mmCIF file with all atom_site columns, C-alpha atoms in Angstrom:
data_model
loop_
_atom_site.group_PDB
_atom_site.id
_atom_site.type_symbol
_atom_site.label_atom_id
_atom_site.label_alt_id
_atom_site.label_comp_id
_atom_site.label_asym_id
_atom_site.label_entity_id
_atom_site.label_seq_id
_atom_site.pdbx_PDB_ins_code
_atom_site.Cartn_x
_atom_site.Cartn_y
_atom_site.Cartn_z
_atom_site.occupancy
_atom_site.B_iso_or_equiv
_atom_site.pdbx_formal_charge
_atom_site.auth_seq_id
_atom_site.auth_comp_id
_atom_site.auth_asym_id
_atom_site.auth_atom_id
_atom_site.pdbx_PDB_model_num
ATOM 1   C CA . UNK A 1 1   ? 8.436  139.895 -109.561 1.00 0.00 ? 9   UNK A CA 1
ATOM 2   C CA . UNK A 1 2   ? 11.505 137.874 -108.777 1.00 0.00 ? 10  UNK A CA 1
ATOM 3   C CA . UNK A 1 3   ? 14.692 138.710 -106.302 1.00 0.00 ? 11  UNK A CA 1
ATOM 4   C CA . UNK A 1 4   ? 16.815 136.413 -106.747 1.00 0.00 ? 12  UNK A CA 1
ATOM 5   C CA . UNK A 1 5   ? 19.667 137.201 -103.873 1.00 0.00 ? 13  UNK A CA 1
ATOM 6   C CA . UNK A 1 6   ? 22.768 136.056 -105.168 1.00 0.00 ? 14  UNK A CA 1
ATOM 7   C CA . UNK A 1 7   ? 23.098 138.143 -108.405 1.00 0.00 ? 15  UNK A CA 1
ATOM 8   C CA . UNK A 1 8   ? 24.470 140.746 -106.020 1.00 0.00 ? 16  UNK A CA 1
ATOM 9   C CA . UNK A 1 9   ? 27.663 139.640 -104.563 1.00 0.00 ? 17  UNK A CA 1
ATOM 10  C CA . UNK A 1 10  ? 27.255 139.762 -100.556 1.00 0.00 ? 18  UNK A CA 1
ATOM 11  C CA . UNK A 1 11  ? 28.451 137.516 -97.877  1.00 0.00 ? 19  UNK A CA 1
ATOM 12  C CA . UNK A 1 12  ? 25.047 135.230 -98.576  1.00 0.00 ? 20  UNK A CA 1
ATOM 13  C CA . UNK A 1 13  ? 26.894 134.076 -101.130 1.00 0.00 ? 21  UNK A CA 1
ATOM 14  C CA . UNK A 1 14  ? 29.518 132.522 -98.660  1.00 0.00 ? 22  UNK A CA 1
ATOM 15  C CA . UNK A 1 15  ? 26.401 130.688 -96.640  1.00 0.00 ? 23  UNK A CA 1
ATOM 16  C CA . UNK A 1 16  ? 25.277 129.287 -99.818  1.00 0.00 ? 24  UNK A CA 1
ATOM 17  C CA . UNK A 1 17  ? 28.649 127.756 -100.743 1.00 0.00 ? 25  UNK A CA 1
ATOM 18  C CA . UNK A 1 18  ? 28.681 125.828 -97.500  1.00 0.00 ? 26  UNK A CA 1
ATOM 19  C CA . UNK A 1 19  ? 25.305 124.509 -97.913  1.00 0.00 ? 27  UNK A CA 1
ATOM 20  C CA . UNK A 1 20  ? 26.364 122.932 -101.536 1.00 0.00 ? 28  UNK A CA 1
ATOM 21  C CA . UNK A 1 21  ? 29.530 122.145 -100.272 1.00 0.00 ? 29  UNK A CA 1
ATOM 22  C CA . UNK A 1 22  ? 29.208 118.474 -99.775  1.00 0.00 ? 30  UNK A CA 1
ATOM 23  C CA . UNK A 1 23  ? 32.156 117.856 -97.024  1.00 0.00 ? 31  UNK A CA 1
ATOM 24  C CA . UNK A 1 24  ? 31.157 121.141 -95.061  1.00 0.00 ? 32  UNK A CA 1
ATOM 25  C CA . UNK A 1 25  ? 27.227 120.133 -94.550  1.00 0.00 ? 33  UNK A CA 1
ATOM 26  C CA . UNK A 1 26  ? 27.818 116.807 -93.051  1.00 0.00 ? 34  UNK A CA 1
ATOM 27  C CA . UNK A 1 27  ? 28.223 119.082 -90.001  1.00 0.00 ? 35  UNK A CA 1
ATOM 28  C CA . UNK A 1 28  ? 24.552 119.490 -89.402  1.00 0.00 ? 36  UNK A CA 1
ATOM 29  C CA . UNK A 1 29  ? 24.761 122.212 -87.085  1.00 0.00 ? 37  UNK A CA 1
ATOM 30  C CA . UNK A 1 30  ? 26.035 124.502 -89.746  1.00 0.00 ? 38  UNK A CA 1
ATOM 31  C CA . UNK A 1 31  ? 23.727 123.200 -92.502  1.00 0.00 ? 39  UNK A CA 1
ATOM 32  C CA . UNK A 1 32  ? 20.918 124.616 -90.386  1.00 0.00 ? 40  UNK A CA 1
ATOM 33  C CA . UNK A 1 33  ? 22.310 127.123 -88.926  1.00 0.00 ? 41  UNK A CA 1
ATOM 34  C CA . UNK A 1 34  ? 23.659 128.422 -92.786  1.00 0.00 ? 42  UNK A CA 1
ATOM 35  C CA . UNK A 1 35  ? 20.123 127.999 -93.598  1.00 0.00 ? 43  UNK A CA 1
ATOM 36  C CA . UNK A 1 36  ? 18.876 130.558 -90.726  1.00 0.00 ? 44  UNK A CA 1
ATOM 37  C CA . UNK A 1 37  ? 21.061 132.845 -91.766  1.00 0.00 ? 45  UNK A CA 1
ATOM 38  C CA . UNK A 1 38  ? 19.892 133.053 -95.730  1.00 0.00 ? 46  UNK A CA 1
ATOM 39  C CA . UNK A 1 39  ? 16.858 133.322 -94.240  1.00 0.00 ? 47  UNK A CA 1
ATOM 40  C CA . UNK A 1 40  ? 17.779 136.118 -92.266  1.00 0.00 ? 48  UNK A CA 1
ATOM 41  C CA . UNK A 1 41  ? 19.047 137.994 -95.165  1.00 0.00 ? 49  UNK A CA 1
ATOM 42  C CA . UNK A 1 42  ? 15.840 137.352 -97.266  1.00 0.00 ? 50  UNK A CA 1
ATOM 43  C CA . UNK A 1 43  ? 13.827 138.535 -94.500  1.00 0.00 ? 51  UNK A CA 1
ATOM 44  C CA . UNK A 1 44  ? 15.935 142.089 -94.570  1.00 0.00 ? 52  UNK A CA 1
ATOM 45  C CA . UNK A 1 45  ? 15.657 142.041 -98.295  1.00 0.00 ? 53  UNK A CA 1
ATOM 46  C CA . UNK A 1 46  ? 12.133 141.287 -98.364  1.00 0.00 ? 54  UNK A CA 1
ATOM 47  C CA . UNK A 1 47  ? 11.287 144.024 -95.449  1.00 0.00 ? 55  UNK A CA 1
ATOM 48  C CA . UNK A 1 48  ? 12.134 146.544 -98.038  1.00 0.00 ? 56  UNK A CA 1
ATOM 49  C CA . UNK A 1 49  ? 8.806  145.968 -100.124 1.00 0.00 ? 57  UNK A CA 1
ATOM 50  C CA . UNK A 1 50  ? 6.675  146.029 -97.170  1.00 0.00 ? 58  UNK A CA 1
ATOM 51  C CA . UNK A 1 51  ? 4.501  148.809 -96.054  1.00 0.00 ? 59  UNK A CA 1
ATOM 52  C CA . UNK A 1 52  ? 5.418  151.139 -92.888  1.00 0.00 ? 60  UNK A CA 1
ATOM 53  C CA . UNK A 1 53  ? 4.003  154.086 -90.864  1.00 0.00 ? 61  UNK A CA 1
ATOM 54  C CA . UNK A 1 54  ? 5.301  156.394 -89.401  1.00 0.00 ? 62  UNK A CA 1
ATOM 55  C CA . UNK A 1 55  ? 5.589  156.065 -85.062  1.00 0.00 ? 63  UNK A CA 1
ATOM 56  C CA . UNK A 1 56  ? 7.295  157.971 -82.324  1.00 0.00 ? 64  UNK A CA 1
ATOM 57  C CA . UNK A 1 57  ? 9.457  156.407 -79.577  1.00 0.00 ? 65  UNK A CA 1
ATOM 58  C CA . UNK A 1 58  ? 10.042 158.105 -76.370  1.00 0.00 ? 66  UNK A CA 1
ATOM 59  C CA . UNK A 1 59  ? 14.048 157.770 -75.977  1.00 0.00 ? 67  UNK A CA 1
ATOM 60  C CA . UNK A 1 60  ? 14.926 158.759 -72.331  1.00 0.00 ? 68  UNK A CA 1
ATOM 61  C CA . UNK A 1 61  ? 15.810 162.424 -73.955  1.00 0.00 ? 69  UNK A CA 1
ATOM 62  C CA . UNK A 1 62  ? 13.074 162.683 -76.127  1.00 0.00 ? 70  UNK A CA 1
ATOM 63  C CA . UNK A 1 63  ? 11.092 161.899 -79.162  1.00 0.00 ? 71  UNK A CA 1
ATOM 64  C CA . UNK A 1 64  ? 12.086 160.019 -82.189  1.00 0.00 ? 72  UNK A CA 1
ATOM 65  C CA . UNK A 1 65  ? 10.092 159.736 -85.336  1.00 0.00 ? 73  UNK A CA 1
ATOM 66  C CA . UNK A 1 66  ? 10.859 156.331 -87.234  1.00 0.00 ? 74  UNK A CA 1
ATOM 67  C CA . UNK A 1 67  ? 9.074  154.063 -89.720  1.00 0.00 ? 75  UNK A CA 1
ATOM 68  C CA . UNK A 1 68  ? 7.710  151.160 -88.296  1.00 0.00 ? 76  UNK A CA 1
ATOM 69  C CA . UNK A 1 69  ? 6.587  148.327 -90.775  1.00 0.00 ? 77  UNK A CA 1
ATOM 70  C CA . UNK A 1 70  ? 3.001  147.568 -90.596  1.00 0.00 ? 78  UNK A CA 1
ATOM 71  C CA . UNK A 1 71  ? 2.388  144.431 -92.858  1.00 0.00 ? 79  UNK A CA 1
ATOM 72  C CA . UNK A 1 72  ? 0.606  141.754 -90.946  1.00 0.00 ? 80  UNK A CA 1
ATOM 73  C CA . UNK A 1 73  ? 2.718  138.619 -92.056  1.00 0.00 ? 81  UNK A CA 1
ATOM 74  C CA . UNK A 1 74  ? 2.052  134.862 -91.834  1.00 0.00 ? 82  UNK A CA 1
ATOM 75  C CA . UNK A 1 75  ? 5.245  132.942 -91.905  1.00 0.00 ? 83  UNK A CA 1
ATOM 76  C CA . UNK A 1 76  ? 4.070  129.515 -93.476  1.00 0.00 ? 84  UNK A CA 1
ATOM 77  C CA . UNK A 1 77  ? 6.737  126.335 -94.204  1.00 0.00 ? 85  UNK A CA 1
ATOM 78  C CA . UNK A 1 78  ? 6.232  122.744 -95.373  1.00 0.00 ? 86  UNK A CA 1
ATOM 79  C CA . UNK A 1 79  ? 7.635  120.525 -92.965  1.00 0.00 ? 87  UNK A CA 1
ATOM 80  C CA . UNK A 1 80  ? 10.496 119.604 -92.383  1.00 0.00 ? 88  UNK A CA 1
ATOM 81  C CA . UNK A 1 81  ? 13.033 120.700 -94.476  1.00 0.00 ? 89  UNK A CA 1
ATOM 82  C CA . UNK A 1 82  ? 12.004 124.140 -94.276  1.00 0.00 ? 90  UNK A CA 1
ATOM 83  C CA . UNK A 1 83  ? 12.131 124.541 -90.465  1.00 0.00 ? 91  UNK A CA 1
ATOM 84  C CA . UNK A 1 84  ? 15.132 126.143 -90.264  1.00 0.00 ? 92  UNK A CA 1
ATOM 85  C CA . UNK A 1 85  ? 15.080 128.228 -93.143  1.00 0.00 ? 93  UNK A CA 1
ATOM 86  C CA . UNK A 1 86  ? 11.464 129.569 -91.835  1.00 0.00 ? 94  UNK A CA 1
ATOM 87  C CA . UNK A 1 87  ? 13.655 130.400 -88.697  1.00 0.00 ? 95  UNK A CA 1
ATOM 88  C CA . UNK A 1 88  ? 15.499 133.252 -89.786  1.00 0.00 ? 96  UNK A CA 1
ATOM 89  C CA . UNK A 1 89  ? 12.457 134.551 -91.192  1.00 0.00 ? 97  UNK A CA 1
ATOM 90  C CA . UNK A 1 90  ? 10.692 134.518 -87.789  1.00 0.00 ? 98  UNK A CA 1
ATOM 91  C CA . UNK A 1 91  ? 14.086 135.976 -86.208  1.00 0.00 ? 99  UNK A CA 1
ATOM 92  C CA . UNK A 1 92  ? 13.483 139.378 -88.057  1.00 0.00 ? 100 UNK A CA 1
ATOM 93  C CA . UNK A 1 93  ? 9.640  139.131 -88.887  1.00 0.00 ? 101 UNK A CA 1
ATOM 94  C CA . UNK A 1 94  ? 9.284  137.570 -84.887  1.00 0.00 ? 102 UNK A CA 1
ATOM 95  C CA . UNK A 1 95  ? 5.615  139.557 -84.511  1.00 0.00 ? 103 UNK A CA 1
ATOM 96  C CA . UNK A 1 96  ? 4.694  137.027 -87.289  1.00 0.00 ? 104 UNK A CA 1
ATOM 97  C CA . UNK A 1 97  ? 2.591  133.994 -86.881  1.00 0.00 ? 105 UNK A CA 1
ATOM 98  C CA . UNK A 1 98  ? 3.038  130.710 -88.457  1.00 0.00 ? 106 UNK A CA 1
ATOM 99  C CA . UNK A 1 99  ? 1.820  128.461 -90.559  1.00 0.00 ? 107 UNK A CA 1
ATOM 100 C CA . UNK A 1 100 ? 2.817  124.609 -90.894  1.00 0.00 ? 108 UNK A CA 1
ATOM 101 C CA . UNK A 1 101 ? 1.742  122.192 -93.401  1.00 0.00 ? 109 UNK A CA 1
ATOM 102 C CA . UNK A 1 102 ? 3.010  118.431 -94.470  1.00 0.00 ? 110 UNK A CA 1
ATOM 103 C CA . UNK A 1 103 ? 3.453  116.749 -97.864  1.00 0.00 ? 111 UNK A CA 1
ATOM 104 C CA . UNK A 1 104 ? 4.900  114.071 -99.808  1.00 0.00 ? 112 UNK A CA 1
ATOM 105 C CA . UNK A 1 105 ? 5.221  112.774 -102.917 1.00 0.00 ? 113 UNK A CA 1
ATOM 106 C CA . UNK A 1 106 ? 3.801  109.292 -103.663 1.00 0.00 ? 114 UNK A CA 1
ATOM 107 C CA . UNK A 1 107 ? 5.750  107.591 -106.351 1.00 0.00 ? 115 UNK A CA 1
ATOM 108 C CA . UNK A 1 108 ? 3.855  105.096 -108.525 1.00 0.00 ? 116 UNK A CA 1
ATOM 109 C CA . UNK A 1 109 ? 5.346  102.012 -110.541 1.00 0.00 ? 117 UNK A CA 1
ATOM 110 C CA . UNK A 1 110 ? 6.249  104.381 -113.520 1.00 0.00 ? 118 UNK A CA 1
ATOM 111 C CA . UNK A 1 111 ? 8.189  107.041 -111.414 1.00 0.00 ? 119 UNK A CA 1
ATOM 112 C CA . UNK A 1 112 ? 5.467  109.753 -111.765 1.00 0.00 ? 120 UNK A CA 1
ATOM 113 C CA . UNK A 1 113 ? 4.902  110.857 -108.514 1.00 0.00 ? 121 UNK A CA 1
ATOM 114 C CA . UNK A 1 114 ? 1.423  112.679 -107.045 1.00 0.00 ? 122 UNK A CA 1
ATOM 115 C CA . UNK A 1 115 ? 1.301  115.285 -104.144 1.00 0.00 ? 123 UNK A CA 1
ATOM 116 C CA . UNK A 1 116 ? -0.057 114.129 -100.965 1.00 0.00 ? 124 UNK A CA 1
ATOM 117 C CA . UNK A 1 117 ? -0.719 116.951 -98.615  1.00 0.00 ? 125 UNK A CA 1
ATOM 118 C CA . UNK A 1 118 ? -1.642 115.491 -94.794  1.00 0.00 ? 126 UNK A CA 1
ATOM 119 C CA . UNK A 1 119 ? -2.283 118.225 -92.908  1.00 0.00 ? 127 UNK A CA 1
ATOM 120 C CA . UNK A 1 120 ? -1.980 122.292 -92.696  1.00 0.00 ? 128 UNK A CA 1
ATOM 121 C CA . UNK A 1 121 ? -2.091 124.073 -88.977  1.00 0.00 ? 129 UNK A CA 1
ATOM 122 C CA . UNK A 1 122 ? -2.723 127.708 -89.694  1.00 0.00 ? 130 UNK A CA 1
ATOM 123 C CA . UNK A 1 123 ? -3.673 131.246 -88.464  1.00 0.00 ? 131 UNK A CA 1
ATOM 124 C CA . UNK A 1 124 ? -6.556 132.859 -90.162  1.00 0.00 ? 132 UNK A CA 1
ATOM 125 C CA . UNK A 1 125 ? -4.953 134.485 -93.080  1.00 0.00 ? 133 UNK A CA 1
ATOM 126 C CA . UNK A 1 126 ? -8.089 136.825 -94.142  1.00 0.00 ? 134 UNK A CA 1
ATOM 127 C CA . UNK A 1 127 ? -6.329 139.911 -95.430  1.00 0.00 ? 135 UNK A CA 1
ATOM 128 C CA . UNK A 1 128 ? -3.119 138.406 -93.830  1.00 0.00 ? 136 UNK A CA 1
ATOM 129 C CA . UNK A 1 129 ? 0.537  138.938 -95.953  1.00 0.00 ? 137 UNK A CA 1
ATOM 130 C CA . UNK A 1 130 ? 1.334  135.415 -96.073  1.00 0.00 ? 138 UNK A CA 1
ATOM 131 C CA . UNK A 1 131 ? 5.190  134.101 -96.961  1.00 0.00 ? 139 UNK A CA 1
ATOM 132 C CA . UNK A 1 132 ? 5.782  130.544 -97.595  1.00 0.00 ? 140 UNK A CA 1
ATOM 133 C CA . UNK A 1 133 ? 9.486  129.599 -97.090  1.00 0.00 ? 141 UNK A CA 1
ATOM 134 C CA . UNK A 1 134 ? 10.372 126.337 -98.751  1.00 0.00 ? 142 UNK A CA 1
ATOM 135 C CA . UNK A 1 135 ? 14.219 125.447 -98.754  1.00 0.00 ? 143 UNK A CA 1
ATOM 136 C CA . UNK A 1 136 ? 14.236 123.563 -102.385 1.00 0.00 ? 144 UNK A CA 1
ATOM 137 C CA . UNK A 1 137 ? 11.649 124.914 -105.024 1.00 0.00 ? 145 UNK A CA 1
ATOM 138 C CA . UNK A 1 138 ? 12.565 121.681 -107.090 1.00 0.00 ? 146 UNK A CA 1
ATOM 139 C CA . UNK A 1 139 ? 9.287  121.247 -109.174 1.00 0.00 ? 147 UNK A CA 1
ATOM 140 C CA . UNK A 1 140 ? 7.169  123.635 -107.075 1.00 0.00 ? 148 UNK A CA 1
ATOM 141 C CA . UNK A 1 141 ? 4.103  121.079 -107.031 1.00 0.00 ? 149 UNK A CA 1
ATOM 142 C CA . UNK A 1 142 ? 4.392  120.620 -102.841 1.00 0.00 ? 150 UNK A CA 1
ATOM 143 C CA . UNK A 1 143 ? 4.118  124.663 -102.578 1.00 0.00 ? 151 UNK A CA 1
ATOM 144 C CA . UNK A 1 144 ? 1.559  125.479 -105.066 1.00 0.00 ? 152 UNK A CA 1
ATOM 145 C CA . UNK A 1 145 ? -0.495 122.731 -104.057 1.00 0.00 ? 153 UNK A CA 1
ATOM 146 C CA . UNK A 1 146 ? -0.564 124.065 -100.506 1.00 0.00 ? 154 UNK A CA 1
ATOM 147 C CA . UNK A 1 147 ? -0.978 127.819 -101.624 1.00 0.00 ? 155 UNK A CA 1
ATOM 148 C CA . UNK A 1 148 ? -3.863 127.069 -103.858 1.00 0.00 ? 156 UNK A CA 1
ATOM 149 C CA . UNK A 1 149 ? -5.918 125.021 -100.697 1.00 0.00 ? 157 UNK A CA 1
ATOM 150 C CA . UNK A 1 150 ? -5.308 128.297 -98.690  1.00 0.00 ? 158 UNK A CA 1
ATOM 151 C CA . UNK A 1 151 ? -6.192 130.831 -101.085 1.00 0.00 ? 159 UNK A CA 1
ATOM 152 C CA . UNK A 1 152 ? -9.430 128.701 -101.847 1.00 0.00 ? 160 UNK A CA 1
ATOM 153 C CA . UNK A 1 153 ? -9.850 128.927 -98.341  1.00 0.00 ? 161 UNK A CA 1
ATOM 154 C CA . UNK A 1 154 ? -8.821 132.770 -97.200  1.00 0.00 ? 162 UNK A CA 1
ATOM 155 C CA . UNK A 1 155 ? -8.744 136.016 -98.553  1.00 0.00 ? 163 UNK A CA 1
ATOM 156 C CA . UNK A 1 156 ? -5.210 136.170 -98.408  1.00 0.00 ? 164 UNK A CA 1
ATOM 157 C CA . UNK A 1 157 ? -4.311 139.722 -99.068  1.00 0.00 ? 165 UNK A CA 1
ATOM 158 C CA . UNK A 1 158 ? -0.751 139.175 -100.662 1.00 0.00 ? 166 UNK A CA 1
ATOM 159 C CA . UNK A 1 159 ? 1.952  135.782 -101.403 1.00 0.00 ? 167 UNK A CA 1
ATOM 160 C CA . UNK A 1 160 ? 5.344  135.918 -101.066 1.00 0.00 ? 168 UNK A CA 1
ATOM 161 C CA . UNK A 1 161 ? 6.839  132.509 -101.785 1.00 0.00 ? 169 UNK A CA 1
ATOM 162 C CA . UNK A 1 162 ? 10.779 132.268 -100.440 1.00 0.00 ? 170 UNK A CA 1
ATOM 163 C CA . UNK A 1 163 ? 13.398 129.636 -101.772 1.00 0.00 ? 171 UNK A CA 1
ATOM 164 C CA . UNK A 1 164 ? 16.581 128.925 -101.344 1.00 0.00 ? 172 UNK A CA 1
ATOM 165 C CA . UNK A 1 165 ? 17.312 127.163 -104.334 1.00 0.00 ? 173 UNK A CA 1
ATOM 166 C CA . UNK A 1 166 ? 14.865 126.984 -106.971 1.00 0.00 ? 174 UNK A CA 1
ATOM 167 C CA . UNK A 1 167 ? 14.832 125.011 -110.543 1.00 0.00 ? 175 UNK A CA 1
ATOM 168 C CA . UNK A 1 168 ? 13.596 127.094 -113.653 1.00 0.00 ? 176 UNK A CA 1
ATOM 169 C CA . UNK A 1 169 ? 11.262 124.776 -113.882 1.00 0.00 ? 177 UNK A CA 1
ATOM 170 C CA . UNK A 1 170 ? 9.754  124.981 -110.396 1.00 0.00 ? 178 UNK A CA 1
ATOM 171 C CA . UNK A 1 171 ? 9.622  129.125 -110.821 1.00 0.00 ? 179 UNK A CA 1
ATOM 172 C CA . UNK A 1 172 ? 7.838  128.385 -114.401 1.00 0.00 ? 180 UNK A CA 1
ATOM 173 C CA . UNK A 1 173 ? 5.385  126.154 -112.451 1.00 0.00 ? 181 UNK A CA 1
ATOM 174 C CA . UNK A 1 174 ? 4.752  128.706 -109.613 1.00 0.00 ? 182 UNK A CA 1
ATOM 175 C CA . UNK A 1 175 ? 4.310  131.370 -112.200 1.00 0.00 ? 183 UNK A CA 1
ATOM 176 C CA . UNK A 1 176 ? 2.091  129.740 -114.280 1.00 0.00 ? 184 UNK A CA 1
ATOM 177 C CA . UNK A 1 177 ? 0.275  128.508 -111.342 1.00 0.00 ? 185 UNK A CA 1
ATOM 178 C CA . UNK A 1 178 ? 0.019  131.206 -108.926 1.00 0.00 ? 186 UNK A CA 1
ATOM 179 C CA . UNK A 1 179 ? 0.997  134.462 -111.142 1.00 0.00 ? 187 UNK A CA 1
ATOM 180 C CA . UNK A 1 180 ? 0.406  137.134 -108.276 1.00 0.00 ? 188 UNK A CA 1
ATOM 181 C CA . UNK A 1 181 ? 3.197  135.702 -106.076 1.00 0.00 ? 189 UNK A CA 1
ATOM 182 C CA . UNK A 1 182 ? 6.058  137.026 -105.765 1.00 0.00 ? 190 UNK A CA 1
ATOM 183 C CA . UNK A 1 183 ? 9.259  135.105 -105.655 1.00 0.00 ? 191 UNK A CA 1
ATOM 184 C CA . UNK A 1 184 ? 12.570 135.379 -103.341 1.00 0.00 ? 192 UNK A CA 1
ATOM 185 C CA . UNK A 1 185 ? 15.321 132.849 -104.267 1.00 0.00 ? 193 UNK A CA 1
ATOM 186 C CA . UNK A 1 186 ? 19.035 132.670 -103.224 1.00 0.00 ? 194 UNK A CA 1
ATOM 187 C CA . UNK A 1 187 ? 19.726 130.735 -106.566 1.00 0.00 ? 195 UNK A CA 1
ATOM 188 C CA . UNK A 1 188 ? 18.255 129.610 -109.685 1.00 0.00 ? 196 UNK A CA 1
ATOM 189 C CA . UNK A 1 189 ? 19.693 125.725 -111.216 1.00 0.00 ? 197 UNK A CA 1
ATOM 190 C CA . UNK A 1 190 ? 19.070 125.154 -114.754 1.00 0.00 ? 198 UNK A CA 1
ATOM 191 C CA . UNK A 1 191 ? 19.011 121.243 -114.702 1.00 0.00 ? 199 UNK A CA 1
ATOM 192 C CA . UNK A 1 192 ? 16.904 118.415 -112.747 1.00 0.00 ? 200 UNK A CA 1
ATOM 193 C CA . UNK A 1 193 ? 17.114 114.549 -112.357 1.00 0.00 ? 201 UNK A CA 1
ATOM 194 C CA . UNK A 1 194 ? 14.562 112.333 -113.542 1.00 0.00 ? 202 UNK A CA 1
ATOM 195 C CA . UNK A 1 195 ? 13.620 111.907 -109.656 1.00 0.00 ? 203 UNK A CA 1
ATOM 196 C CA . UNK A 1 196 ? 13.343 115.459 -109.525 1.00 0.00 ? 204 UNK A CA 1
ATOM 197 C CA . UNK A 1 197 ? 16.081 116.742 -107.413 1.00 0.00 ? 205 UNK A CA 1
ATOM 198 C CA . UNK A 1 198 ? 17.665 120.025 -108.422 1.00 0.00 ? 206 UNK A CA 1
ATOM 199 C CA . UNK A 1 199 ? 21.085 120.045 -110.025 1.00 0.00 ? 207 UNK A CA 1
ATOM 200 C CA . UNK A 1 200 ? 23.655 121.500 -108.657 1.00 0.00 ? 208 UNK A CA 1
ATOM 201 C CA . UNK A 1 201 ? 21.628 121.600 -105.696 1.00 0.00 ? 209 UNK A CA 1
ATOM 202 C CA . UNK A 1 202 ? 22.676 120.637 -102.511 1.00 0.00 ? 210 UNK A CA 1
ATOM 203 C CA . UNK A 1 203 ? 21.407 117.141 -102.200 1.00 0.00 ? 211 UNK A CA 1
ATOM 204 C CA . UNK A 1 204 ? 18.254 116.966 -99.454  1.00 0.00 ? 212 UNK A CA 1
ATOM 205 C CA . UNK A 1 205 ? 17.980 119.492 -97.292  1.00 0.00 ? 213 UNK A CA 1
ATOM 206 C CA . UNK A 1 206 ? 15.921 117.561 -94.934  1.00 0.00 ? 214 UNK A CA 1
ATOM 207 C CA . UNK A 1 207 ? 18.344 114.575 -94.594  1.00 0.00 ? 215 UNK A CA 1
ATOM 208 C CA . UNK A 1 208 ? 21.248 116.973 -94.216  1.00 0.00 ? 216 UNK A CA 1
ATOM 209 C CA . UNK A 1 209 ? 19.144 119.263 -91.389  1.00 0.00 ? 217 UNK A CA 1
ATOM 210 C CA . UNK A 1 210 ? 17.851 116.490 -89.763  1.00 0.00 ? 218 UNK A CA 1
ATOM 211 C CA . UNK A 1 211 ? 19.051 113.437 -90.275  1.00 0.00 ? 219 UNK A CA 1
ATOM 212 C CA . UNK A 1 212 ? 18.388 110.561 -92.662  1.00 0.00 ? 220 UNK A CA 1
ATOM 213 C CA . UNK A 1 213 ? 14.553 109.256 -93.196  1.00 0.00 ? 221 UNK A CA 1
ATOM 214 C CA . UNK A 1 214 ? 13.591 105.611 -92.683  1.00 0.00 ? 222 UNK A CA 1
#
């Protein structure tokens, strides 16, 4: 499956316009904190596929009968980009553990580039519900390179991967790749540059978050 969040008009739509919008996100503060929030609001949206029990709650007048979810998540990112959109995940889902991992993409002579990935800090994800939140899915190599290492590693019981801007091509490449997970995206863009950045986009979402690299 694939939810992609803005073909229903809600006020995500407004946090995603200032994250394009190229005069608003020089103000870093409200880059990331526009990124918390779509992450927020794909945590809520995701919460409704997840499985719940049923639990009392002793009010101070009473009983009250409520479902509870019961999932046990993994919240997993690929630093650092995805930092704060992980956050608003972990605001809603903040039982959760976490799961960090780093990557880059080494560019040879002819512009092809490979995937490099340094290191991956995790929980054991044995029969874990893992979600990896990844705040570009440009050509989804980084991400499925990462998920594949972990599912060769864990039984992981079921993969949620969370954008929030993907390319087509990066969703082909994740479902060709890793057909069982299921996708969350705020948007879908059509086109790509030959250096692989997503177009519209929003430029990079690290850079913008955190400041420029060296």
């Amino acid at each position: 499956m694939t939810f992609i969040l803005n073909e229903t008009n809600t006020v995500a739509n407004k946090f995603l316009a200032e994250l394009r919008d190229s005069s608003i996100q020089q103000d870093k503060a409200r880059f990331r904190n526009n990124l918390v929030r779509l992450g927020e609001i794909m945590a809520y949206e995701m919460s409704k596929s997840l499985k719940y029990g049923e639990y009392e709650v002793q009010t101070p007048l009473g009983l009250a009968n409520i479902n509870l979810p019961e999932t046990d998540l993994v919240l997993g990112t690929i630093l650092r980009a995805g930092l704060p959109f992980h956050q608003g995940f972990l605001n809603y889902f903040d039982n959760a553990c976490s799961l960090f991992a780093t990557a880059y993409r080494k560019v040879k002579k002819t512009g092809a580039f490979i995937i490099n990935i340094d290191h991956i800090s995790t929980p054991d994800l044995d029969d874990k519900t893992l979600v990896m939140c990844d705040t570009m899915l440009a050509t989804g190599q980084s991400l499925v390179q990462v998920c594949k290492e972990l599912i060769a590693q864990y039984q992981i019981k079921e993969l949620h991967i969370a954008a929030v801007i993907a390319s087509t091509e990066g969703i082909t490449h994740v479902r060709a790749n890793l057909p069982k997970a299921k996708l969350w995206v705020c948007a879908v863009d059509e086109e790509m540059t030959s250096k692989s950045y997503i177009v519209p986009g929003l430029g990079d979402a690290g850079d913008l978050a955190f400041g420029e690299k060296v």
